[in-house]
Amino acid sequence: MEGAAEERLCAEFRSITGADRGLAKRYLGRAAWDLQHALNTYFEGDTDPGSSVASAMQPPPVEVLDVSSDLEVIEENSLPPNLHSASGGDEGSLSLLCWNLDGLMEEQIQLRARGACNIIALHSPDVVYLQELVPPYLGYLQQRATSYHIIPADEQGYFTAVMLKKSRVRLISHEVIPFPTSVMGRNLLAVRAEVSGVPLYLLTSHLESTVSHTKERVRQLQQVLQRMALAPSNATTIFGGDTNLRDKEVSQIGGLPPGVGDVWELLGRPEETRYTWDTTLNDNLKLGGARSSRLRFDRLFYQQPLTARSPGPSSLPGGGGGGGVDATVVPRSLRLVGTERLACGKFPSDHWGLLAHFDLVL
């Protein structure tokens, strides 16, 4: 293989994994310069366990995320009454947190995981969408978040998950829909649930990363929207995740289809919640200077039930396609979480989390 092609593959491998150049070349060389094979090997840990390569790439072992010293467990009854009311956990509302937790970053992962769990406990959202989980992080959540059903899309490599508060949200079923042309093992996790008798169709994903995978990312966006179109006719659909989208990529497909709204746009495009990936403020990855960027990677899409839609003016806040009568779930507010630095000097993640509140119209 020519040097330029090798360097291109090394750059792609490094942009996805965060590995250094030497490690990237070793994995690609062992995989005969097949990028997908090299990525699979990297994330699955399929290498000589005693090698320096193995120690450099393995996700932190489960014992790194030791909960034995933690005094708090995410239990609904452990929160003061004022925090329950602040979380919006009453019968007339629905709260949802969407967050890429950056489980692939090993630095200070135990303290970052504890910080993220404390934020979840503080806000006590009814639904949580998580991206970039790794098995140790999942195990940590399973031990601490005992008041939630936790539904992972996988339990190997890195993956997404949905958490449902047991006291408020009833789990009906779930499925994992693969993206067949993904080179990063990405998929769509779909969960059917119910809150206060209102059917929900909950979707999360981590769309293909990096500028060089624009075509695949747009293809995955289209697959998400196709799945939303197939939602149960009586269910409110909420998709959320680390989309890695740029606005121009949404424009490439003609924008969101009628009946589907971007929650941030529906709420009037509040500037304080525009950027969920902001390396001018979040220095976890140490991307300073010219490499700093501010992007709206993490997004929430909302769709009324088919049975609540009809020709005519839209009931979505701020307008939008699809028309309709009163929706069963209506976006009310949006805020960023995880924006305060932990005592260890890091933020819980390199992404800010998106916390949304919806009103239930019964």
Coordinates of C-alpha atoms in Angstrom, one line a residue:
M1 CA 0.0 0.0 0.0
E2 CA 1.3 3.5 -0.9
G3 CA 2.3 5.9 1.8
A4 CA -0.5 8.4 1.2
A5 CA -3.2 5.7 1.5
E6 CA -1.6 4.4 4.7
E7 CA -1.6 7.9 6.2
R8 CA -5.2 8.4 5.2
L9 CA -6.3 5.2 6.9
C10 CA -4.1 6.0 10.0
A11 CA -5.8 9.4 10.2
E12 CA -9.3 7.9 10.0
F13 CA -8.4 5.2 12.6
R14 CA -7.0 7.9 15.0
S15 CA -10.0 10.2 14.5
I16 CA -12.4 7.4 15.5
T17 CA -10.4 5.9 18.4
G18 CA -8.2 8.7 19.7
A19 CA -5.2 6.3 19.4
D20 CA -1.7 7.6 18.6
R21 CA -0.1 7.1 15.2
G22 CA 2.1 4.2 16.2
L23 CA -0.9 2.3 17.7
A24 CA -3.0 3.0 14.6
K25 CA -0.3 1.6 12.3
R26 CA 0.1 -1.5 14.4
Y27 CA -3.7 -2.3 14.3
L28 CA -4.0 -1.5 10.6
G29 CA -0.9 -3.5 9.8
R30 CA -2.3 -6.6 11.7
A31 CA -5.6 -6.2 9.8
A32 CA -3.8 -6.0 6.4
W33 CA -4.9 -2.3 6.2
D34 CA -8.6 -3.2 6.4
L35 CA -10.0 -0.2 8.4
Q36 CA -13.2 -2.0 9.6
H37 CA -11.3 -5.1 10.7
A38 CA -8.8 -2.9 12.5
L39 CA -11.5 -0.9 14.3
N40 CA -13.4 -4.1 15.3
T41 CA -10.1 -5.5 16.7
Y42 CA -9.4 -2.3 18.6
F43 CA -12.8 -2.0 20.2
E44 CA -13.3 -5.7 20.9
G45 CA -9.9 -6.0 22.5
D46 CA -8.9 -9.0 20.4
T47 CA -5.1 -9.0 20.8
D48 CA -2.4 -10.5 22.9
P49 CA -3.4 -9.7 26.5
G50 CA 0.2 -9.3 27.6
S51 CA 1.2 -6.9 24.9
S52 CA 1.8 -3.1 25.3
V53 CA -0.8 -2.7 22.6
A54 CA -3.4 -4.5 24.7
S55 CA -2.8 -2.3 27.7
A56 CA -3.0 0.8 25.6
M57 CA -6.3 0.1 24.0
Q58 CA -8.3 -2.0 26.5
P59 CA -11.3 -0.2 28.0
P60 CA -10.9 0.2 31.8
P61 CA -11.6 -3.1 33.7
V62 CA -14.8 -3.3 35.6
E63 CA -13.0 -3.0 38.9
V64 CA -11.8 0.5 38.0
L65 CA -15.3 1.7 38.4
D66 CA -15.6 0.5 42.0
V67 CA -18.8 1.6 43.6
S68 CA -18.0 0.3 47.0
S69 CA -16.9 3.7 48.3
D70 CA -19.9 5.6 46.8
L71 CA -22.4 6.7 49.4
E72 CA -25.1 7.6 46.9
V73 CA -27.2 5.3 44.8
I74 CA -29.6 6.7 42.2
E75 CA -32.9 5.9 44.0
E76 CA -36.0 8.0 43.5
N77 CA -36.8 8.1 47.2
S78 CA -33.2 9.2 48.1
L79 CA -33.8 12.7 46.7
P80 CA -35.3 15.6 48.6
P81 CA -38.9 16.5 47.7
N82 CA -37.7 19.8 46.1
L83 CA -35.5 17.9 43.7
H84 CA -38.4 15.6 42.7
S85 CA -40.5 18.6 41.7
A86 CA -37.6 20.3 40.0
S87 CA -37.0 17.2 37.9
G88 CA -40.5 17.5 36.4
G89 CA -41.4 14.0 37.5
D90 CA -45.1 14.8 38.0
E91 CA -48.0 13.2 36.2
G92 CA -48.3 16.1 33.8
S93 CA -44.8 16.0 32.4
L94 CA -42.0 13.9 31.0
S95 CA -38.3 14.6 31.4
L96 CA -35.6 13.2 29.2
L97 CA -31.8 13.4 29.3
C98 CA -29.7 12.7 26.3
W99 CA -25.9 12.4 26.8
N100 CA -22.8 11.0 25.2
L101 CA -20.8 9.9 28.3
D102 CA -17.4 9.4 26.5
G103 CA -16.8 6.0 28.1
L104 CA -13.9 5.5 25.6
M105 CA -11.8 8.2 27.4
E106 CA -10.0 6.4 30.2
E107 CA -8.6 9.4 32.0
Q108 CA -10.4 9.9 35.4
I109 CA -13.2 7.6 34.2
Q110 CA -14.2 6.6 37.7
L111 CA -14.6 10.2 38.9
R112 CA -16.3 11.2 35.7
A113 CA -18.7 8.3 35.9
R114 CA -19.5 9.2 39.5
G115 CA -20.1 12.8 38.5
A116 CA -22.4 11.8 35.6
C117 CA -24.4 9.5 37.9
N118 CA -24.8 12.3 40.5
I119 CA -26.2 14.6 37.7
I120 CA -28.7 11.8 36.8
A121 CA -29.6 11.5 40.4
L122 CA -30.0 15.2 40.8
H123 CA -32.4 15.6 37.9
S124 CA -34.0 12.2 38.1
P125 CA -35.2 12.2 34.5
D126 CA -37.9 9.8 33.5
V127 CA -36.0 8.7 30.4
V128 CA -32.2 8.7 29.7
Y129 CA -30.6 8.2 26.4
L130 CA -26.9 7.4 26.6
Q131 CA -24.2 7.0 24.0
E132 CA -20.6 5.8 24.1
L133 CA -21.0 3.4 27.0
V134 CA -18.4 0.7 27.6
P135 CA -19.0 -2.5 29.7
P136 CA -17.4 -1.1 32.9
Y137 CA -19.5 2.0 32.7
L138 CA -22.7 0.0 32.1
G139 CA -21.8 -2.2 35.1
Y140 CA -21.4 0.9 37.2
L141 CA -24.8 2.2 36.2
Q142 CA -26.4 -1.1 36.8
Q143 CA -25.1 -1.1 40.4
R144 CA -26.0 2.6 41.1
A145 CA -29.2 3.3 39.1
T146 CA -31.4 0.6 40.7
S147 CA -34.6 2.7 40.2
Y148 CA -34.2 2.4 36.4
H149 CA -34.6 -0.2 33.8
I150 CA -31.4 -0.1 31.7
I151 CA -31.6 -1.3 28.1
P152 CA -28.3 -1.5 26.4
A153 CA -28.0 -1.9 22.6
D154 CA -25.0 -4.1 23.2
E155 CA -22.6 -5.1 26.0
Q156 CA -19.4 -5.2 24.0
G157 CA -17.2 -2.5 22.5
Y158 CA -19.0 0.8 22.9
F159 CA -22.7 1.2 22.6
T160 CA -25.9 3.1 23.4
A161 CA -28.5 2.5 26.1
V162 CA -31.9 3.7 27.2
M163 CA -32.8 4.1 30.9
L164 CA -36.5 4.2 32.1
K165 CA -37.5 5.2 35.6
K166 CA -39.4 2.2 36.9
S167 CA -41.8 4.3 39.0
R168 CA -43.0 6.3 36.0
V169 CA -42.3 4.6 32.7
R170 CA -43.5 1.1 31.7
L171 CA -41.3 -0.8 29.4
I172 CA -43.2 -2.7 26.6
S173 CA -40.5 -3.9 24.2
H174 CA -37.2 -3.0 22.5
E175 CA -35.2 -3.8 19.4
V176 CA -31.8 -3.0 17.9
I177 CA -31.8 -2.0 14.3
P178 CA -28.4 -2.2 12.7
F179 CA -27.0 0.3 10.2
P180 CA -25.8 -2.1 7.6
T181 CA -23.2 0.1 6.0
S182 CA -21.7 1.5 9.2
V183 CA -17.9 1.0 9.6
M184 CA -18.1 1.9 13.3
G185 CA -20.7 -0.7 14.4
R186 CA -23.4 2.0 14.8
N187 CA -27.1 1.1 15.2
L188 CA -30.5 2.4 16.3
L189 CA -32.0 1.4 19.6
A190 CA -35.8 1.5 19.6
V191 CA -37.9 1.2 22.8
R192 CA -41.7 1.0 23.1
A193 CA -42.9 2.3 26.5
E194 CA -45.7 4.1 28.2
V195 CA -45.9 7.0 30.7
S196 CA -49.1 7.9 32.5
G197 CA -51.0 5.9 29.9
V198 CA -49.4 7.8 27.0
P199 CA -47.6 5.5 24.5
L200 CA -44.0 6.4 23.6
Y201 CA -41.6 5.3 20.9
L202 CA -38.1 6.1 22.1
L203 CA -35.1 6.0 19.8
T204 CA -31.5 6.7 20.3
S205 CA -28.3 6.3 18.3
H206 CA -24.7 7.5 17.8
L207 CA -24.4 8.3 14.2
E208 CA -21.2 7.9 12.2
S209 CA -18.4 10.1 13.4
T210 CA -16.0 12.5 11.6
V211 CA -16.2 14.8 8.6
S212 CA -15.0 12.0 6.3
H213 CA -18.0 9.9 7.0
T214 CA -20.6 12.5 6.0
K215 CA -22.3 10.2 3.4
E216 CA -22.8 7.4 5.8
R217 CA -24.0 9.7 8.5
V218 CA -26.6 11.2 6.2
R219 CA -27.7 7.7 5.2
Q220 CA -28.1 6.8 8.9
L221 CA -30.2 10.0 9.4
Q222 CA -32.5 8.9 6.7
Q223 CA -32.8 5.5 8.3
V224 CA -33.7 7.1 11.6
L225 CA -36.4 9.2 9.9
Q226 CA -37.7 6.1 8.1
R227 CA -38.0 4.3 11.4
M228 CA -39.8 7.3 12.9
A229 CA -42.3 7.1 10.0
L230 CA -43.0 3.5 11.0
A231 CA -43.7 4.3 14.7
P232 CA -46.8 3.0 16.3
S233 CA -49.7 5.2 15.2
N234 CA -50.7 6.0 18.8
A235 CA -47.2 6.8 20.1
T236 CA -45.3 10.0 20.5
T237 CA -41.9 9.5 19.0
I238 CA -38.7 11.0 20.5
F239 CA -35.4 10.4 18.8
G240 CA -32.2 11.6 20.5
G241 CA -28.5 11.0 20.4
D242 CA -25.1 12.1 19.4
T243 CA -25.9 12.7 15.7
N244 CA -22.6 14.2 14.7
L245 CA -24.7 16.2 12.3
R246 CA -23.9 19.5 10.7
D247 CA -26.8 21.7 9.6
K248 CA -25.8 21.4 6.0
E249 CA -26.2 17.6 6.2
V250 CA -29.8 17.9 7.3
S251 CA -30.3 20.4 4.4
Q252 CA -28.9 17.7 2.0
I253 CA -32.0 15.6 2.5
G254 CA -34.4 18.6 2.2
G255 CA -34.7 19.1 6.0
L256 CA -36.8 17.1 8.4
P257 CA -40.0 15.6 6.9
P258 CA -43.4 17.1 7.7
G259 CA -44.5 16.1 11.2
V260 CA -41.0 15.8 12.6
G261 CA -39.6 18.7 14.6
D262 CA -36.1 19.4 16.0
V263 CA -36.9 20.2 19.7
W264 CA -34.2 22.9 19.9
E265 CA -35.8 24.6 16.9
L266 CA -39.3 24.1 18.1
L267 CA -38.4 25.9 21.4
G268 CA -37.1 29.0 19.5
R269 CA -33.4 28.1 19.0
P270 CA -32.3 29.2 22.5
E271 CA -28.6 30.2 22.1
E272 CA -27.6 28.9 25.5
T273 CA -28.4 25.3 24.4
R274 CA -27.1 25.5 20.8
Y275 CA -23.7 23.9 21.3
T276 CA -23.4 20.5 22.9
W277 CA -19.9 20.0 21.6
D278 CA -17.9 23.0 22.6
T279 CA -14.1 22.6 22.9
T280 CA -13.7 26.3 23.5
L281 CA -15.1 25.6 27.0
N282 CA -14.7 21.8 27.4
D283 CA -11.0 20.9 27.5
N284 CA -11.3 17.2 28.2
L285 CA -9.8 16.4 24.8
K286 CA -7.3 19.3 24.9
L287 CA -8.3 20.6 21.5
G288 CA -7.3 24.2 21.8
G289 CA -6.5 27.0 19.4
A290 CA -7.3 26.5 15.8
R291 CA -8.7 23.0 16.5
S292 CA -11.4 24.3 18.8
S293 CA -15.0 24.0 17.6
R294 CA -18.6 24.6 18.6
L295 CA -21.1 22.3 17.1
R296 CA -24.7 21.0 17.7
F297 CA -23.9 17.3 17.6
D298 CA -26.5 16.2 20.1
R299 CA -30.1 16.6 18.9
L300 CA -33.7 15.6 19.8
F301 CA -36.3 15.0 17.2
Y302 CA -40.0 14.9 18.1
Q303 CA -43.0 13.5 16.3
Q304 CA -46.7 13.5 17.3
P305 CA -48.7 10.3 17.1
L306 CA -50.2 9.6 13.7
T307 CA -53.7 9.6 15.4
A308 CA -53.0 13.2 16.6
R309 CA -52.0 14.5 13.2
S310 CA -54.4 15.9 10.6
P311 CA -54.3 18.4 7.8
G312 CA -54.3 21.9 9.0
P313 CA -52.1 24.2 11.2
S314 CA -49.5 22.4 13.3
S315 CA -49.8 22.2 17.0
L316 CA -46.0 22.0 17.4
P317 CA -44.5 24.9 19.2
G318 CA -43.0 27.3 16.6
G319 CA -44.9 25.7 13.7
G320 CA -43.5 22.8 11.6
G321 CA -45.0 20.3 9.2
G322 CA -47.6 17.7 9.7
G323 CA -50.5 19.7 11.1
G324 CA -52.4 18.3 14.0
V325 CA -54.8 18.5 16.9
D326 CA -53.5 18.6 20.5
A327 CA -50.4 16.5 20.9
T328 CA -50.0 14.0 23.7
V329 CA -46.5 15.2 24.5
V330 CA -45.4 18.8 23.9
P331 CA -41.8 20.1 24.2
R332 CA -41.6 22.7 27.0
S333 CA -37.9 23.4 27.9
L334 CA -34.3 22.4 27.2
R335 CA -31.1 22.9 29.1
L336 CA -27.5 21.7 29.2
V337 CA -26.1 19.6 32.0
G338 CA -22.6 18.4 32.8
T339 CA -21.2 21.9 32.2
E340 CA -19.4 22.2 35.6
R341 CA -15.9 21.0 36.1
L342 CA -15.4 18.1 38.6
A343 CA -12.9 18.2 41.4
C344 CA -10.6 16.0 39.3
G345 CA -10.3 18.9 36.8
K346 CA -12.3 17.1 34.1
F347 CA -15.9 17.5 33.0
P348 CA -18.1 14.3 33.2
S349 CA -17.9 14.0 29.4
D350 CA -16.5 15.8 26.3
H351 CA -20.2 16.5 25.4
W352 CA -22.7 18.5 27.4
G353 CA -25.9 16.6 28.1
L354 CA -29.3 17.7 26.8
L355 CA -32.1 17.7 29.4
A356 CA -35.6 18.2 27.9
H357 CA -39.0 18.6 29.6
F358 CA -42.2 17.9 27.9
D359 CA -45.8 18.5 28.9
L360 CA -48.3 15.6 28.8
V361 CA -51.6 16.7 27.2
L362 CA -54.0 14.0 28.4

